[in-house]
Amino acid sequence: MPLITSLRQQFGNFLKLTRKLHRLTQPYFLPREETNGWQFLGLLAALILCVGGVVLFFLTAIMAGVHSILPQLTDTYLGGVEGTLETIWSSWWGPLFCGLFLVGCLSFFTLRRQLRRRRWLPWLLLGVIIFMLLAVNGINAGITFIARDLTNSLIATNREDSYRNLWVYAICYIVALPIRTSQFFFTAKLGILWREWLSKSLITDYMTDRAYYRINPNDEQATDIDNPDQRISDDTRDFTVQALSLTLNIFDSILTFLLNILILWSISEDLTLALFVYSFITSTILIISSQKLFKISFNQVRYEADFRYGLVHVRDNAESIAFYRGEQQEQEETERRLGIVIKNLNLLIIWQTIIQVMQRSTVYGSNFIPYVVLIEPILRGDIDYGGFAQANVAFSLVESSLFFIIANIQDLIRFSVSIGRLAGFQTNIEEAIQESRTAQQALPSGDGLVVRHATLATPQTNRVLIEDLNLSVGDDEHLLVVGPSGCGKTSLLRMVSGLWSPREGTVESPQPGELLFIPQKPYMTLGTLREQLCYPQQPDPALFSDHHLRSVLELVNLGTLVQRYPDFNVKQDWPRLLSLGEQQRLAFARLLLNSPRYVVLDEATSAVDVKTERLLYNLLTERNIAFISVGHRPTLTAFHDNVLELDGSGAWRLLPASGYGMSPA
């Protein structure tokens, strides 16, 4: 009973994995919104039918050409192939194969609309790869007969036949080598194209409706997605490479099995049955034993990513750590993460060793089966040694196809890990997009920013920050938000910017592009100085000339930056090179270039002096830009019309800025 339960659990896990694999695989080859999984599988079968027909026609043409030029060669070495082709075309097999070929072609013709936008290219590459697999397996099947003849001629000490068969043996490998090499190239090329498409697809979804923000594991919102960067980069690479490799290897194993099982059966039925029984028992035991290895491998990928992220965190915050002299604490945290990696890796090595021992034992044990089964027929003279050699080669080929899972169990585990991580990432992105579209967010409006009876609570703890808020900020109006730390000032800005949704009430915001958010620590892009200033718009020199950029930098007292970097196309590590005050002034230059109607400022002048702060706010006022500010400086009230005071428990007051007294920060 425990064995049956374990097998059922394994089968259930296999079905779940298959569904995840289908969701990740089909969209590249066929659009899921226009087709279903059965059509996808049907088209795969149709591709095999088409390639099989092409191989049959190609082989018939080659044999006819060779026979017309070198009839002695075909009669001596390829008589079996010629006879088989003649049998096919002179019987009902010929029309059947032609009909199957036409069915395959008709399937692609029927779904031709779904294969537009370069979706035909992966099918073409896949067809070429399958063609090469068929060719190589055909050569391998012929090699078993050549090995038999070569062995018998050597035993008979027939010099002429031995050398002739040896030359044919060598020619088969010479022909197979470029085919195998080309198969590797086309497989790798298909993997690159697939990875590019899958990565772009995930990036597009990741950036849709701010899904990247909603599933960010470093934000305040709950998520079970770790290291999205690794899933988009490393996991997509592993998935596409392993998916193609394993799929083609499985198909190769099936071809090897089909082409050699009849040869093995014709030599010894007992040997064939013994191989089936042995492979079933050993494969079942190994699959059950590998369940623990799967979980450990999944954890290892996550722990490695967490360790790498810890190192990146130290690099990105090097200056802050140095100011605090926090090397000891950072070292302890990094070593703690490394310890988790090493501990799990030790466990992984133990289980990999156990699986490796089982794999080796299975392979070693199978070497004895041909001798044990065929020793008596050989001693009785029922099978000559050439027949035994052929049986041994066919046994090895069939064994390799039946033992595919055993030989590739660790690759299959890594593949299932990448499927699980990518499928989980994809599911969370889709849920985040759906949540964003169904949530009660800020509604675009041309009447400014209006908040009606809004109650705001934190997404994770559900703590009420602001209750029944009514607020309106129109053109050329200025609002200052104040209150103690943690009272919900930044959360309010998230709500009016559309990042968070109110639990109750409505929020109307300006049209997209008319509102710009400036945080306390401005965002610095990985790009040129021109891209920094124009962000989030495109850095088009026709719209933003060097003279224009230079004049704006002069306005915000960053003229020295132009002297340091006169070329606006220079790329630098801007967060490291610029002080926080310079970054805040650069953010105001970016604001002036974008010219929004409304600006949300979250302590955006905290790192500049009072004189510069007055200059920056005057620039906004002169351009009739409405703004909402969060800050603690008493000097801020001079630039605002009203003050929204929060206490953190849900209560709020809206007061005139004139005469409002702020306690110094």
XYZ file of C-alpha atoms in Angstrom:
665
model
C 0.000 0.000 0.000
C 2.738 2.580 0.780
C 4.246 1.809 -2.645
C 0.890 2.346 -4.391
C 0.315 5.588 -2.462
C 3.775 6.835 -3.391
C 3.206 5.977 -7.042
C -0.125 7.818 -7.009
C 1.538 10.845 -5.451
C 4.287 10.734 -8.058
C 1.700 10.503 -10.828
C -0.232 13.458 -9.389
C 2.961 15.520 -9.190
C 3.749 14.535 -12.760
C 0.344 15.775 -13.967
C 0.814 19.116 -12.160
C 4.281 19.470 -13.647
C 2.918 18.658 -17.106
C 0.278 21.387 -16.838
C 2.910 23.925 -15.771
C 5.166 22.807 -18.621
C 2.319 23.250 -21.084
C 1.644 26.819 -19.883
C 5.300 27.745 -20.308
C 5.891 25.923 -23.593
C 2.873 26.369 -25.849
C 2.761 30.211 -26.095
C 6.076 30.305 -27.957
C 4.898 27.827 -30.592
C 1.163 28.579 -30.650
C -0.835 31.446 -29.058
C -2.781 30.051 -26.112
C -5.625 32.525 -26.562
C -6.358 31.123 -30.058
C -5.543 27.419 -29.601
C -5.667 24.760 -26.905
C -3.296 22.125 -25.610
C -4.687 19.360 -27.817
C -4.057 21.417 -30.937
C -0.505 22.006 -29.749
C 0.091 18.279 -29.205
C -1.621 17.517 -32.508
C 0.680 19.900 -34.334
C 3.704 18.243 -32.710
C 2.452 14.897 -34.015
C 1.816 16.498 -37.413
C 5.404 17.750 -37.472
C 6.675 14.205 -36.908
C 4.447 12.955 -39.740
C 5.754 15.660 -42.068
C 9.393 14.991 -41.194
C 8.855 11.227 -41.455
C 7.400 11.678 -44.944
C 10.290 13.910 -45.990
C 12.785 11.298 -44.719
C 11.016 8.534 -46.670
C 10.928 10.562 -49.899
C 14.513 11.736 -49.420
C 15.800 8.224 -48.721
C 13.960 6.824 -51.763
C 15.495 9.490 -54.003
C 18.994 8.919 -52.578
C 18.773 5.147 -53.023
C 17.514 5.519 -56.592
C 20.401 7.867 -57.407
C 23.050 5.674 -55.788
C 21.664 2.528 -57.470
C 21.790 4.169 -60.866
C 25.451 5.182 -60.349
C 26.861 2.337 -58.183
C 24.494 -0.642 -58.380
C 27.125 -2.963 -56.880
C 27.336 -0.835 -53.730
C 23.604 -0.996 -53.095
C 23.429 -4.729 -53.867
C 26.323 -5.546 -51.508
C 25.679 -3.259 -48.534
C 22.293 -1.601 -48.936
C 20.222 -4.468 -50.230
C 18.169 -4.547 -47.047
C 17.352 -0.851 -47.325
C 16.442 -1.215 -50.997
C 14.250 -4.204 -50.246
C 12.452 -2.380 -47.448
C 11.745 0.639 -49.653
C 10.522 -1.589 -52.460
C 8.198 -3.369 -50.041
C 6.808 -0.051 -48.786
C 6.089 1.406 -52.205
C 4.697 -1.829 -53.658
C 2.227 -2.395 -50.799
C -0.431 -0.439 -48.917
C 2.292 1.026 -46.674
C 3.247 3.512 -49.387
C -0.211 5.138 -49.713
C -0.538 5.080 -45.916
C 2.716 6.992 -45.379
C 1.764 9.451 -48.134
C -1.629 9.959 -46.505
C -0.063 10.587 -43.083
C 2.344 13.075 -44.673
C -0.581 14.938 -46.263
C -2.441 14.944 -42.911
C 0.595 16.541 -41.265
C 0.881 19.192 -43.988
C -2.868 19.876 -43.822
C -2.626 20.406 -40.040
C -0.046 23.153 -40.503
C -2.077 24.679 -43.327
C -5.181 24.751 -41.104
C -3.324 26.592 -38.315
C -1.335 28.856 -40.649
C -2.856 32.023 -39.144
C -1.576 31.092 -35.691
C 1.928 30.591 -37.099
C 2.362 34.169 -38.235
C 4.648 36.705 -36.547
C 7.648 34.358 -36.945
C 5.993 31.505 -35.034
C 6.787 29.316 -38.050
C 10.514 29.627 -37.350
C 10.674 27.389 -34.225
C 8.588 24.756 -36.003
C 11.005 24.817 -38.940
C 14.033 24.479 -36.650
C 12.319 21.724 -34.683
C 11.546 19.895 -37.921
C 15.187 20.098 -39.031
C 16.330 18.728 -35.663
C 13.850 15.816 -35.817
C 15.019 15.065 -39.377
C 18.594 14.794 -38.093
C 17.520 12.562 -35.200
C 15.790 10.209 -37.628
C 18.870 10.129 -39.851
C 21.259 9.369 -36.983
C 19.002 6.665 -35.534
C 18.701 5.070 -38.945
C 22.490 4.978 -39.172
C 22.708 3.482 -35.671
C 20.247 0.737 -36.599
C 22.354 -0.098 -39.661
C 25.496 -0.166 -37.529
C 24.137 -3.160 -35.563
C 24.083 -5.230 -38.768
C 27.538 -4.007 -39.781
C 28.861 -4.900 -36.314
C 27.411 -8.403 -36.721
C 29.022 -8.925 -40.139
C 32.342 -7.474 -38.994
C 32.422 -9.756 -35.943
C 31.616 -12.871 -37.990
C 34.221 -12.022 -40.642
C 36.855 -11.536 -37.936
C 35.986 -14.864 -36.319
C 36.148 -16.540 -39.751
C 39.520 -14.795 -40.385
C 38.187 -13.470 -43.696
C 40.614 -10.641 -44.449
C 38.742 -9.114 -47.400
C 35.308 -9.061 -45.714
C 36.798 -7.801 -42.456
C 38.456 -4.767 -44.037
C 35.434 -4.043 -46.246
C 33.057 -4.107 -43.273
C 35.503 -2.010 -41.253
C 35.504 0.672 -43.957
C 31.715 0.696 -44.076
C 31.683 0.914 -40.270
C 33.959 3.992 -40.414
C 31.944 5.641 -43.200
C 28.768 5.377 -41.083
C 30.422 7.301 -38.261
C 31.892 9.864 -40.668
C 28.410 10.516 -42.065
C 26.825 10.648 -38.604
C 29.335 13.154 -37.175
C 28.290 16.299 -39.146
C 24.627 15.390 -38.628
C 25.088 15.228 -34.856
C 27.103 18.477 -34.909
C 24.428 20.266 -36.923
C 21.774 18.917 -34.581
C 23.638 20.477 -31.632
C 23.889 23.841 -33.437
C 20.215 24.023 -34.428
C 19.116 22.891 -30.966
C 21.221 25.613 -29.324
C 19.904 28.192 -31.815
C 16.298 27.225 -31.090
C 17.051 27.441 -27.360
C 18.414 30.995 -27.732
C 15.358 32.150 -29.704
C 13.022 30.535 -27.181
C 14.843 32.064 -24.218
C 14.747 35.512 -25.830
C 10.999 35.223 -26.421
C 10.235 33.832 -22.948
C 12.363 36.459 -21.184
C 10.737 39.280 -23.151
C 7.290 37.845 -22.422
C 7.998 37.671 -18.685
C 9.517 41.166 -18.681
C 6.445 42.536 -20.469
C 4.107 40.941 -17.921
C 6.439 41.996 -15.085
C 6.128 45.639 -16.167
C 2.374 45.507 -16.899
C 0.101 47.325 -14.447
C 3.029 47.705 -12.021
C 3.170 43.965 -11.359
C 6.877 44.379 -10.503
C 5.803 46.586 -7.587
C 3.073 44.290 -6.314
C 5.232 41.138 -6.205
C 8.371 42.897 -4.970
C 9.622 40.758 -2.054
C 11.390 43.784 -0.525
C 8.251 45.885 -0.322
C 5.595 46.061 2.373
C 3.200 43.852 0.451
C 3.178 40.095 1.088
C 4.657 37.835 -1.618
C 6.167 34.375 -1.895
C 8.305 35.219 -4.930
C 12.015 35.407 -4.185
C 14.576 36.933 -6.539
C 12.466 37.852 -9.615
C 15.672 38.867 -11.395
C 17.020 35.334 -11.173
C 13.775 33.818 -12.413
C 13.749 36.032 -15.496
C 17.453 35.531 -16.255
C 18.807 32.215 -14.943
C 15.600 30.179 -14.731
C 14.510 31.043 -18.279
C 17.932 29.999 -19.553
C 17.856 26.702 -17.657
C 14.263 26.000 -18.640
C 14.683 26.517 -22.384
C 17.974 24.609 -22.584
C 16.729 21.697 -20.503
C 13.299 21.607 -22.128
C 14.774 21.225 -25.597
C 17.512 18.871 -24.469
C 15.209 16.556 -22.544
C 12.423 16.631 -25.141
C 14.762 15.793 -27.991
C 16.524 13.156 -25.911
C 13.161 11.570 -25.114
C 12.250 11.590 -28.804
C 15.692 10.208 -29.615
C 15.163 7.446 -27.053
C 11.776 6.581 -28.553
C 13.304 6.348 -32.032
C 16.175 4.254 -30.705
C 13.699 1.941 -29.007
C 11.445 1.549 -32.053
C 14.316 0.948 -34.477
C 16.140 -1.594 -32.301
C 13.462 -3.434 -30.324
C 12.487 -5.562 -33.341
C 16.132 -6.425 -33.956
C 16.533 -7.468 -30.309
C 13.243 -9.391 -30.339
C 14.236 -11.270 -33.496
C 17.456 -12.424 -31.828
C 16.084 -13.319 -28.371
C 12.613 -12.879 -26.929
C 13.863 -13.866 -23.469
C 16.518 -11.133 -23.510
C 13.914 -8.540 -24.536
C 11.502 -9.521 -21.748
C 14.299 -9.578 -19.173
C 15.264 -6.038 -20.168
C 11.665 -4.796 -19.797
C 11.263 -6.288 -16.326
C 14.647 -5.032 -15.127
C 14.102 -1.480 -16.416
C 10.604 -1.247 -14.890
C 11.739 -2.329 -11.417
C 14.851 -0.137 -11.301
C 13.119 2.931 -12.761
C 10.263 2.699 -10.240
C 12.654 2.473 -7.298
C 14.741 5.396 -8.536
C 11.752 7.675 -9.218
C 10.422 7.133 -5.693
C 13.858 7.697 -4.181
C 14.386 10.962 -6.063
C 11.432 12.729 -4.384
C 13.648 13.986 -1.568
C 16.293 15.156 -4.037
C 13.747 17.344 -5.835
C 12.896 19.326 -2.689
C 16.553 19.769 -1.749
C 17.433 20.945 -5.268
C 14.567 23.460 -5.230
C 15.803 24.905 -1.924
C 19.386 25.037 -3.188
C 18.446 27.313 -6.088
C 16.649 29.665 -3.699
C 19.448 29.705 -1.087
C 22.083 30.402 -3.766
C 20.015 33.335 -5.047
C 19.549 34.718 -1.509
C 23.294 34.494 -0.871
C 24.058 36.320 -4.131
C 21.469 38.995 -3.325
C 23.145 39.575 0.053
C 26.447 40.278 -1.689
C 24.736 42.627 -4.160
C 23.090 44.417 -1.211
C 26.516 45.069 0.338
C 27.824 46.404 -2.969
C 24.843 48.722 -3.475
C 25.076 50.108 0.062
C 28.852 50.128 0.441
C 29.131 53.775 1.505
C 26.381 53.580 4.123
C 27.924 50.435 5.598
C 31.330 52.118 5.657
C 29.950 55.185 7.481
C 28.333 52.932 10.087
C 31.404 50.694 10.246
C 28.958 47.838 9.947
C 31.418 45.394 8.367
C 31.123 42.897 11.210
C 27.344 42.700 11.071
C 27.300 42.499 7.276
C 29.951 39.790 7.375
C 27.924 37.804 9.890
C 24.769 38.116 7.768
C 26.614 37.131 4.583
C 28.246 34.170 6.322
C 24.854 33.152 7.723
C 23.441 33.007 4.205
C 26.515 31.145 3.032
C 26.068 28.690 5.905
C 22.528 27.916 4.749
C 23.839 27.319 1.227
C 26.596 24.990 2.455
C 24.305 23.083 4.826
C 21.762 22.402 2.104
C 24.554 21.657 -0.381
C 25.967 18.994 1.931
C 22.532 17.404 2.104
C 22.255 17.677 -1.678
C 25.600 15.929 -2.140
C 24.521 13.060 0.111
C 21.335 12.459 -1.861
C 23.078 12.935 -5.192
C 25.583 10.295 -4.100
C 22.754 7.926 -3.149
C 21.083 8.428 -6.531
C 24.446 8.096 -8.275
C 25.104 4.768 -6.554
C 21.680 3.526 -7.623
C 22.296 4.680 -11.192
C 25.695 3.005 -11.378
C 24.387 -0.187 -9.806
C 21.611 -0.314 -12.377
C 24.016 0.165 -15.295
C 26.528 -2.360 -13.942
C 23.809 -4.911 -13.321
C 22.450 -4.558 -16.854
C 25.842 -5.518 -18.323
C 25.355 -9.085 -17.071
C 21.870 -9.591 -18.505
C 22.895 -10.437 -22.129
C 25.452 -12.951 -20.876
C 23.112 -14.547 -18.344
C 20.267 -14.883 -20.854
C 22.273 -15.852 -23.945
C 25.081 -17.949 -22.461
C 23.205 -21.235 -22.960
C 22.027 -20.519 -26.568
C 25.616 -19.575 -27.476
C 27.054 -22.706 -25.876
C 24.444 -24.821 -27.666
C 25.327 -23.174 -30.966
C 21.885 -21.656 -31.495
C 23.429 -18.150 -31.803
C 26.801 -17.367 -33.377
C 29.087 -14.799 -31.841
C 28.211 -12.239 -34.518
C 24.556 -12.584 -33.553
C 25.522 -12.145 -29.902
C 27.503 -9.000 -30.772
C 24.507 -7.611 -32.658
C 22.220 -8.506 -29.758
C 24.618 -6.794 -27.352
C 24.635 -3.572 -29.419
C 20.837 -3.628 -29.842
C 20.435 -4.390 -26.121
C 22.614 -1.386 -25.227
C 20.632 0.927 -27.520
C 17.244 -0.257 -26.231
C 18.551 -0.169 -22.666
C 19.673 3.453 -23.071
C 16.173 4.407 -24.253
C 14.409 2.536 -21.446
C 16.858 3.813 -18.829
C 16.472 7.424 -19.975
C 14.895 8.497 -16.679
C 17.550 6.683 -14.661
C 20.420 8.230 -16.625
C 18.955 11.750 -16.544
C 17.227 11.825 -13.149
C 19.271 14.776 -11.868
C 18.721 16.751 -15.090
C 15.008 16.000 -14.811
C 15.012 17.262 -11.230
C 16.760 20.505 -12.206
C 14.313 20.869 -15.069
C 11.300 20.387 -12.781
C 12.786 22.955 -10.376
C 13.065 25.544 -13.159
C 9.508 24.731 -14.276
C 8.206 25.208 -10.734
C 9.998 28.517 -10.214
C 9.022 29.957 -13.612
C 5.430 28.743 -13.384
C 5.112 30.178 -9.867
C 6.574 33.482 -11.035
C 4.232 33.581 -14.034
C 1.209 32.784 -11.866
C 2.064 35.518 -9.359
C 2.516 38.064 -12.135
C -0.868 37.166 -13.643
C -2.503 37.396 -10.205
C -0.835 40.773 -9.592
C -2.076 42.083 -12.947
C -5.579 40.796 -12.257
C -5.546 42.281 -8.762
C -4.384 45.600 -10.173
C -7.178 45.657 -12.741
C -9.898 44.709 -10.269
C -8.664 46.849 -7.377
C -10.227 50.202 -6.624
C -7.429 52.434 -7.866
C -7.081 56.080 -8.682
C -9.357 56.997 -11.604
C -7.919 59.258 -14.326
C -9.642 62.616 -14.296
C -9.051 65.959 -15.893
C -10.231 67.852 -12.808
C -7.084 67.477 -10.740
C -6.676 65.273 -7.709
C -9.828 64.511 -5.707
C -10.164 62.129 -2.734
C -13.678 61.283 -1.562
C -14.379 59.444 1.719
C -11.219 57.360 1.351
C -10.066 55.004 4.087
C -6.469 53.858 3.703
C -4.987 50.782 5.410
C -1.646 48.992 5.030
C -1.915 46.019 2.618
C -0.180 43.486 4.873
C -1.122 44.419 8.460
C -4.426 46.058 7.480
C -3.781 48.854 9.996
C -5.951 51.901 9.325
C -3.806 54.961 8.654
C -6.329 57.493 7.378
C -10.107 57.273 7.726
C -12.809 58.979 5.620
C -10.451 61.431 3.963
C -11.907 64.154 1.735
C -9.400 66.170 -0.209
C -9.101 68.209 -3.395
C -6.007 69.654 -5.076
C -6.657 71.615 -8.242
C -4.424 73.396 -10.737
C -1.836 75.687 -9.188
C -2.749 74.540 -5.641
C -0.151 73.421 -3.121
C -0.702 71.008 -0.219
C 1.706 70.119 2.575
C 1.263 66.767 4.404
C 2.673 66.609 7.925
C 2.529 64.311 10.915
C 4.702 62.111 13.130
C 6.874 59.389 11.628
C 4.847 56.326 10.632
C 1.536 58.162 10.517
C 0.941 57.336 6.839
C 2.288 60.348 4.934
C 4.143 58.293 2.312
C 1.262 55.823 2.207
C -1.066 58.690 1.299
C 1.245 59.609 -1.567
C 1.160 55.993 -2.734
C -2.617 56.130 -2.769
C -2.881 59.364 -4.757
C -0.224 58.046 -7.175
C -2.202 54.845 -7.770
C 0.233 52.398 -6.131
C -2.114 51.554 -3.257
C -5.885 51.343 -3.314
C -8.182 52.721 -0.605
C -10.227 50.220 1.357
C -13.225 52.484 0.911
C -13.963 55.615 -1.085
C -12.590 56.833 -4.396
C -9.514 58.634 -5.663
C -9.471 60.681 -8.862
C -6.027 61.528 -10.192
C -4.737 63.510 -13.174
C -4.393 61.840 -16.553
C -1.361 59.537 -17.075
C 1.746 61.629 -17.689
C 0.337 64.658 -15.870
C 1.508 63.527 -12.406
C 5.133 62.917 -11.404
C 6.380 61.457 -8.129
C 9.720 62.587 -6.628
C 10.878 60.451 -3.651
C 13.355 61.456 -0.993
C 16.044 59.338 -2.657
C 15.514 59.919 -6.371
C 15.668 57.024 -8.783
C 18.860 56.919 -10.859
C 18.689 54.903 -14.078
C 21.415 52.657 -15.484
C 22.138 55.020 -18.352
C 23.599 58.274 -19.609
C 23.235 61.710 -18.099
C 20.773 62.560 -20.879
C 18.655 59.526 -19.945
C 18.783 60.530 -16.278
C 17.385 63.960 -17.036
C 14.708 62.910 -19.532
C 13.415 59.886 -17.582
C 10.732 58.530 -17.948
C 10.539 60.038 -21.434
C 12.746 58.918 -24.297
C 16.021 60.899 -24.489
C 15.358 62.272 -27.946
C 17.961 64.966 -28.804
C 15.371 66.617 -31.042
C 13.151 67.245 -28.006
C 15.891 67.688 -25.401
C 18.896 69.409 -26.938
C 22.193 69.767 -25.103
C 21.534 73.494 -24.693
C 18.123 72.772 -23.164
C 19.552 70.235 -20.728
C 22.413 72.529 -19.794
C 20.081 75.458 -19.063
C 17.841 73.335 -16.846
C 20.837 72.088 -14.846
C 21.907 75.705 -14.379
C 18.428 76.540 -13.021
C 18.727 73.933 -10.243
C 22.307 74.904 -9.330
C 23.939 71.918 -11.048
C 26.097 73.880 -13.455
C 29.212 72.221 -12.028
C 27.813 68.855 -13.138
C 27.960 70.033 -16.757
C 31.574 71.066 -16.248
C 32.418 67.630 -14.824
C 30.513 65.763 -17.553
C 30.139 67.999 -20.630
C 29.101 64.995 -22.733
C 25.448 64.181 -21.948
C 25.883 60.705 -23.429
C 28.436 59.601 -20.857
C 27.482 56.633 -18.669
C 28.473 56.611 -15.006
C 27.479 55.035 -11.712
C 25.385 58.093 -10.858
C 24.091 57.036 -7.392
C 27.701 56.606 -6.290
C 29.142 59.726 -7.936
C 26.395 62.180 -6.956
C 25.591 63.191 -3.407
C 21.995 62.881 -2.216
C 21.596 66.657 -2.490
C 22.835 66.583 -6.095
C 20.496 63.709 -6.858
C 17.549 65.676 -5.463
C 18.433 68.704 -7.566
C 18.818 66.461 -10.624
C 15.332 65.088 -9.880
C 13.953 68.645 -9.991
C 15.724 69.192 -13.318
C 14.022 66.012 -14.553
C 10.711 67.387 -13.257
C 11.134 70.658 -15.165
C 11.952 68.819 -18.385
C 8.887 66.567 -18.079
C 6.614 69.543 -17.237
C 3.786 67.682 -15.451
C 0.660 69.449 -14.172
C 0.984 67.832 -10.727
C 3.962 66.753 -8.640
C 4.093 64.591 -5.519
C 7.158 65.370 -3.395
C 8.130 62.968 -0.608
C 10.724 64.940 1.387
C 12.288 65.711 -1.989
C 14.390 68.620 -0.628
C 15.532 67.080 2.659
C 19.197 66.924 1.569
C 19.530 70.502 0.256
C 19.961 73.720 2.185
C 17.080 76.105 2.880
C 18.195 78.562 0.202
C 18.279 75.870 -2.486
C 14.945 74.524 -1.242
C 13.395 77.977 -1.741
C 14.880 78.135 -5.239
C 13.457 74.724 -6.233
C 9.959 75.432 -4.924
C 9.935 78.840 -6.603
C 10.717 77.106 -9.918
C 7.602 74.960 -9.483
C 5.468 77.954 -8.527
C 6.675 80.018 -11.484
C 5.605 77.219 -13.835
C 2.141 76.931 -12.241
C 2.727 73.326 -11.234
C 0.408 72.005 -8.523
C 2.173 69.916 -5.908
C 1.683 67.841 -2.762
C 4.661 67.781 -0.394
C 5.630 65.665 2.565
C 8.167 67.224 4.889
C 9.176 68.207 8.391
C 10.935 71.559 7.904
C 9.024 74.577 9.270
C 10.154 76.559 6.196
C 7.976 74.410 3.912
C 4.712 76.064 4.949
C 5.711 79.221 3.068
C 5.378 77.405 -0.270
C 1.957 75.811 0.357
C -1.668 76.895 0.571
C -2.990 74.210 2.922
C -1.643 71.685 5.408
C -3.002 68.154 5.865
C -2.134 66.976 9.359
C -2.217 63.220 10.111
C -1.931 61.593 13.517
C -1.456 57.925 12.443
C -4.626 56.615 14.107
C -6.938 57.532 11.233
C -7.757 61.122 12.236
C -6.767 64.086 10.089
C -7.121 67.874 9.847
C -6.998 70.186 6.839
C -5.758 73.665 7.837
C -4.602 76.849 6.059
C -0.816 77.007 5.697
C -0.656 80.643 6.710
C -0.118 80.810 10.420
C 0.387 77.035 10.760
C 3.220 76.346 13.165
C 5.475 73.307 12.671
C 7.812 72.132 15.359
C 11.376 71.893 14.077
C 12.383 68.411 12.903
